[in-house]
Coordinates of C-alpha atoms in Angstrom, one line a residue:
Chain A
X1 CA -20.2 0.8 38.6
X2 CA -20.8 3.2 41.0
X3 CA -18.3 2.0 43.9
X4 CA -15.6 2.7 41.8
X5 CA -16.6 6.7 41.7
X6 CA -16.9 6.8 45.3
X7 CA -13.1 5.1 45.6
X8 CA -12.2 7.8 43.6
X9 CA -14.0 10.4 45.5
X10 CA -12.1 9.1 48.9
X11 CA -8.7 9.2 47.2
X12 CA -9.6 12.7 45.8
X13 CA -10.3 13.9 49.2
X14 CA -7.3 11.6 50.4
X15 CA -4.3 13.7 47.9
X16 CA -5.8 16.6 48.5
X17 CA -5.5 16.3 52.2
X18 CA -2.0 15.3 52.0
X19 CA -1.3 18.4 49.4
X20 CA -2.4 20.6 51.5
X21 CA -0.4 19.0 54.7
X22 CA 3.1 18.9 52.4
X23 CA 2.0 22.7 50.6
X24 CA 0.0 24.9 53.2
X25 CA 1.9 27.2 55.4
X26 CA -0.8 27.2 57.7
X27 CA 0.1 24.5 61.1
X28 CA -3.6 24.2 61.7
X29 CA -4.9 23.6 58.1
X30 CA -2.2 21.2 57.4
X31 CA -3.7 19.1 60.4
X32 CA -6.7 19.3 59.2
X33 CA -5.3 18.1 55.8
X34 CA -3.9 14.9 57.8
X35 CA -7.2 14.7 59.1
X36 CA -9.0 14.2 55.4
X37 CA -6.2 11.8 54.8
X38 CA -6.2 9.7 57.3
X39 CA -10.2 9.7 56.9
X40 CA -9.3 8.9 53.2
X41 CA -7.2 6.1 54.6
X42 CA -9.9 4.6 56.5
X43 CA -12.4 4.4 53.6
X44 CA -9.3 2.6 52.2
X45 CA -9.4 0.1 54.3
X46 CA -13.3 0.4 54.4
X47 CA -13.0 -0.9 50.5
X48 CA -10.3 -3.7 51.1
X49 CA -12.8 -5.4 53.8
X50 CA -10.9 -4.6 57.1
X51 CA -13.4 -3.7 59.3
X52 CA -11.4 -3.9 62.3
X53 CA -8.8 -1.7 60.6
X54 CA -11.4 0.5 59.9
X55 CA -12.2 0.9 63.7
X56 CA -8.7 1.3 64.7
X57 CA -7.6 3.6 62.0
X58 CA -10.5 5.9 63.5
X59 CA -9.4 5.6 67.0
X60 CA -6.2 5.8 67.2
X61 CA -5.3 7.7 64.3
X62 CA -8.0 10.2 63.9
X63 CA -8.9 10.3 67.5
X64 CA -5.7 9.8 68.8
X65 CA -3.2 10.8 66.9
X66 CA -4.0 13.6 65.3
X67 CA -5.6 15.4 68.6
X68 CA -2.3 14.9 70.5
X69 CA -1.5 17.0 66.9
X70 CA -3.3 19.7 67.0
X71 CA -2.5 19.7 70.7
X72 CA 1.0 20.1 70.0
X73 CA 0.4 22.9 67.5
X74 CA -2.3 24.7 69.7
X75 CA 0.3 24.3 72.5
X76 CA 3.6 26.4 70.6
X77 CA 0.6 28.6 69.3
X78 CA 0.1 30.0 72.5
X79 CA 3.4 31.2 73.4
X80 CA 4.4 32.9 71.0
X81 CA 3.4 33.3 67.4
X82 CA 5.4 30.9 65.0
X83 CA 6.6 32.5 61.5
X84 CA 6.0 30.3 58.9
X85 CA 7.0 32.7 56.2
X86 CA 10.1 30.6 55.0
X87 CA 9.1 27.7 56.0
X88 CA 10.1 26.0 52.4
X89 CA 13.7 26.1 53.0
X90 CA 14.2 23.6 49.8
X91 CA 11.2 22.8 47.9
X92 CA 13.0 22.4 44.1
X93 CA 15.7 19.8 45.7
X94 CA 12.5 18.6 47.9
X95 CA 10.1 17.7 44.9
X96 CA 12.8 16.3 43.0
X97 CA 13.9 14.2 45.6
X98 CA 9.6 12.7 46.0
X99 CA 8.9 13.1 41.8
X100 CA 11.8 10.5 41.7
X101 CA 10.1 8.0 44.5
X102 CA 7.2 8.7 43.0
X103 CA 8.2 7.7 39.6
X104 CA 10.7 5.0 40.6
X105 CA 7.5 4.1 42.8
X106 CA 5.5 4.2 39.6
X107 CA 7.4 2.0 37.1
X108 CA 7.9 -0.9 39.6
X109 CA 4.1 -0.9 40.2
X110 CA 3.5 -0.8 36.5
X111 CA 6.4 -3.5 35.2
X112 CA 6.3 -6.2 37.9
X113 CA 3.8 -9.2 37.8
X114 CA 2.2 -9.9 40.7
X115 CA 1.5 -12.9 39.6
X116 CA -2.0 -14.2 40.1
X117 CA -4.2 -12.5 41.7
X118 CA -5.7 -14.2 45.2
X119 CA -9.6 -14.4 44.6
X120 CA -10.5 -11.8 47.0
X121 CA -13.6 -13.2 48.0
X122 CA -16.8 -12.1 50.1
X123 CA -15.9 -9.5 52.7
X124 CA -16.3 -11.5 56.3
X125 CA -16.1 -9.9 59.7
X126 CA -12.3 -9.7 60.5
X127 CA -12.5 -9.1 64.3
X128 CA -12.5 -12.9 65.7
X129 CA -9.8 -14.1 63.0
X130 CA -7.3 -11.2 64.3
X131 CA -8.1 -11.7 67.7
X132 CA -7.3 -15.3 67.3
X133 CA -4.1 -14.8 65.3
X134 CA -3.2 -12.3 67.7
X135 CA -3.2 -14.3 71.0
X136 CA -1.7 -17.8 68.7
X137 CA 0.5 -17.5 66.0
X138 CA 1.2 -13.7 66.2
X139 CA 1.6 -14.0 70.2
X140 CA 5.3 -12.9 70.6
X141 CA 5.0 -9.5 68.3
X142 CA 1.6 -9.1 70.1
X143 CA 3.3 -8.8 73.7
X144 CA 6.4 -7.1 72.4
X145 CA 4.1 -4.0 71.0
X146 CA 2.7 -4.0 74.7
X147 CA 5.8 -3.6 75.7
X148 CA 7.0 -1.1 73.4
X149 CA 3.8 0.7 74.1
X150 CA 4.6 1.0 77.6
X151 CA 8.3 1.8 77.3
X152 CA 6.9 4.9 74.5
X153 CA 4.5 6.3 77.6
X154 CA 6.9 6.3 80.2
X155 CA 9.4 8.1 77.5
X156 CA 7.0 10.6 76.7
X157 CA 6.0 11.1 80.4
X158 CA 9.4 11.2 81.5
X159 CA 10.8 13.9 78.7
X160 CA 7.4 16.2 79.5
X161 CA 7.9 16.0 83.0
X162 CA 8.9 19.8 84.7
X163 CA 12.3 19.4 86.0
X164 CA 12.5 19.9 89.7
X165 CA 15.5 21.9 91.1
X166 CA 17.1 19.2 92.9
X167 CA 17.2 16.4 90.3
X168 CA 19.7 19.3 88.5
X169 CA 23.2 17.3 88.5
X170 CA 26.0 19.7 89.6
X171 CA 27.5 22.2 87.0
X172 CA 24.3 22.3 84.9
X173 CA 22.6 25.8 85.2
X174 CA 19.2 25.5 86.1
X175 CA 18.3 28.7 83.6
X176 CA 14.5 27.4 84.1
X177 CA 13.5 30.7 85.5
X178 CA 9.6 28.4 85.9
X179 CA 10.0 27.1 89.5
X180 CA 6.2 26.7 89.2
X181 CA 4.8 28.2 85.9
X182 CA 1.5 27.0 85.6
X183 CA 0.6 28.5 89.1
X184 CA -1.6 31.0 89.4
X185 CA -1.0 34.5 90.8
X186 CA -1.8 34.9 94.0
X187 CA -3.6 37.8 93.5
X188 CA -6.2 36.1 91.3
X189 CA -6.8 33.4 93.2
X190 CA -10.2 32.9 94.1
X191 CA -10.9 32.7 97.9
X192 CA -13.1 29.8 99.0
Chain L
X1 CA -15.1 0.8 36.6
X2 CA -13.2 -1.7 38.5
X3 CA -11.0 -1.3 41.0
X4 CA -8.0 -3.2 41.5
X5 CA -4.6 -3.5 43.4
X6 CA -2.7 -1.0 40.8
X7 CA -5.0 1.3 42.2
X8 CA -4.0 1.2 45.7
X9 CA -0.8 1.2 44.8
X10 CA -1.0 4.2 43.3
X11 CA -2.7 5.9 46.0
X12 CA 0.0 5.2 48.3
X13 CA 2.8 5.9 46.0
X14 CA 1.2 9.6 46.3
X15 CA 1.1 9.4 49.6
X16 CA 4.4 8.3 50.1
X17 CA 5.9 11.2 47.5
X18 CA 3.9 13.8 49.9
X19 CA 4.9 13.0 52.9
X20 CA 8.4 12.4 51.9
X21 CA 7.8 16.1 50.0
X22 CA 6.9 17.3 53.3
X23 CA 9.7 16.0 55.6
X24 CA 12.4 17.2 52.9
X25 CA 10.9 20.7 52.7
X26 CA 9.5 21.5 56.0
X27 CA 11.3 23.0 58.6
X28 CA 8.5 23.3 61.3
X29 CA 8.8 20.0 63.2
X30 CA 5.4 19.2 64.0
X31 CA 4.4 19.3 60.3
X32 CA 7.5 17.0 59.7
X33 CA 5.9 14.9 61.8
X34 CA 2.9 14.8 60.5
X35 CA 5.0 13.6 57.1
X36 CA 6.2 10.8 58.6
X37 CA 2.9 9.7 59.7
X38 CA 1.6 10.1 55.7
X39 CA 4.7 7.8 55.1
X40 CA 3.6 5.0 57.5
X41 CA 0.1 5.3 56.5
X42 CA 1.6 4.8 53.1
X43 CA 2.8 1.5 54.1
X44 CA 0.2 0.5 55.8
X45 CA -2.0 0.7 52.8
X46 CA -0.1 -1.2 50.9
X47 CA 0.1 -4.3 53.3
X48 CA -3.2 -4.2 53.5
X49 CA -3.9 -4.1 49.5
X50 CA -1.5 -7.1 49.0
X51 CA -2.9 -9.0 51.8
X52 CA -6.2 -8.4 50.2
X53 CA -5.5 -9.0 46.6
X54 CA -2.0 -10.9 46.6
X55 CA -1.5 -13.7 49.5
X56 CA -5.4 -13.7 51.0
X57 CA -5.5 -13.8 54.6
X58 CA -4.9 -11.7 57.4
X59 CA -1.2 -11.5 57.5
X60 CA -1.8 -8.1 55.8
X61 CA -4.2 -6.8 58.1
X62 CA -2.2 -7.8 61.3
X63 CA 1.3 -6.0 59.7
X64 CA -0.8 -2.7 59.5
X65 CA -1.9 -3.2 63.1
X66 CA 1.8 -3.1 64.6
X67 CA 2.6 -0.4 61.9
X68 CA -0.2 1.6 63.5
X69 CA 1.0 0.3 67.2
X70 CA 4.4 2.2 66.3
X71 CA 3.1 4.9 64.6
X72 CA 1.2 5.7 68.0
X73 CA 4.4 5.1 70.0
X74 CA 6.2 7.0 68.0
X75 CA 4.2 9.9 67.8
X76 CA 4.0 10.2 71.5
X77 CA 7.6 10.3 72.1
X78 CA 8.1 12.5 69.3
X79 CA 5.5 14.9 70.7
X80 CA 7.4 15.0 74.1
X81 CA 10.4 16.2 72.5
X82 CA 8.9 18.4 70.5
X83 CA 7.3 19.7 73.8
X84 CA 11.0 19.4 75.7
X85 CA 12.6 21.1 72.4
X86 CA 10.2 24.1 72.8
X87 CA 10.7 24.6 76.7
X88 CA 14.2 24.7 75.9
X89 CA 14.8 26.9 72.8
X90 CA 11.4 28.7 72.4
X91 CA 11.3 27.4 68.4
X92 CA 9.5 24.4 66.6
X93 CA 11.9 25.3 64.1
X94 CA 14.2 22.2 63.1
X95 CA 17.2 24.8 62.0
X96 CA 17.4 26.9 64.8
X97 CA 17.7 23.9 67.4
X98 CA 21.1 23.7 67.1
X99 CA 23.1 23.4 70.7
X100 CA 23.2 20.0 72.6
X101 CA 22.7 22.2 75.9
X102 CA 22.0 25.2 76.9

């Protein structure tokens, strides 16, 4: 059956994005490791018959997600040049720690029953079932990830914001030589 | 061949072995993060294989929806200290952040 060598394809490309994310010294190739994984994820999903996980995996994962990434990295690339050279401070007491999860993982997965197996049956839209679920049964959880959604911006806006002299509190030295660091010169400036 | 839920749960046993791999060994934080989002994706996949080949229905599917709503959360907050942490100390290096102020 040919759909189970292309399963096997997208978890081949799938481990060896995340190899290369937990092995490559290199910031950028390791995102673009997460980026074959999280592709490989989607297929995933693709496979299972969750087409609306499909669409949001893409989105806000691989559109989202992993460009605010790559922003990051690009962004403490710029300043000054990061040394990576020891950057495996412990692998041995590392890959020991995730060989045993993995194994532990392993022989739970191989010795349990999971009893019977649901008949999987044929692979329907999902869109309008989630959308219902979402808005009856799954309403509370719904509105509280809005919420937490909205609380995680306003973090994140709030801890990226520049600090402005005056909301210093007194005794803290305001050693933020940047009064305004994204100005430009005013030599440069272009007149007109 | 045919593929079943031993399969997936495989695949995101891996996962999960990587990306903790990568937290444990890493020192650069972004790539730590980057770990913890192999983790949840890790999860994720498994909710949605047991959902799929274990209870039926879309209890599955919705679990890996908030798990992705958090991971998103997360990863923007996480991003804004990584952004505050290099303002500060000039390092994306977990070890050499190592004051509570300046």
């Amino acid at each position: 059956m040919i759909g189970g060598w292309i399963w096997i394809l997208f978890a081949a490309i799938g481990v060896f994005g995340a190899a290369s994310v937990a092995l490559s010294k290199n910031v950028v190739r390791c995102g673009f490791g997460l980026l074959a994984a999280l592709i490989s994820i989607a297929a995933m999903y693709a496979f299972l018959g969750a087409d609306f996980l499909v669409a949001t995996q893409v989105i806000v994962y691989v559109g989202g997600i992993l460009v605010l990434i790559l922003f990051g990295v690009m962004m403490t690339h710029r300043i000054t040049p990061i040394s990576l050279r020891d950057d495996m401070i412990q692998p041995m007491a590392a890959g020991l720690a995730a060989l045993l999860i993995f194994g532990l993982s392993m022989l739970m997965i191989i010795t349990t029953d999971f009893g019977p197996m649901a008949d999987p049956g044929p692979m329907l839209p999902t869109t309008h079932d989630i959308g219902r679920a979402f808005l009856t049964s799954w309403l509370f959880p719904f509105e509280f990830a809005s919420v937490l959604l909205l609380v995680a911006m306003i973090g994140a806006a709030m801890l990226t914001r520049e600090p402005r002299p005056d909301d210093m509190p007194d005794g803290m030295p305001n050693d933020a030589p940047n009064d305004k660091p994204y100005d430009v010169p005013n030599d440069k400036k272009v007149e007109g | 061949m045919e593929i079943g839920l031993i399969h997936y749960l495989t695949l995101s046993a891996i996962f999960l072995a990587l990306g903790i791999f990568t937290v444990l060994s890493r020192r650069h934080v972004i790539v730590m993060l980057m770990g913890t989002e192999l983790i949840l994706n890790a999860a994720a996949l498994n909710f949605v294989a047991f959902g799929r080949y274990v209870t039926g229905g879309l209890n599955g599917q919705l679990m890996t929806i908030f798990i992705i709503v958090i991971a998103a959360a997360e990863a923007a907050v996480a991003l804004a200290i990584v952004i505050a942490m290099f303002r500060n100390f000039n390092t994306v290096r977990v070890d050499e952040v190592d004051r509570l102020r300046q």
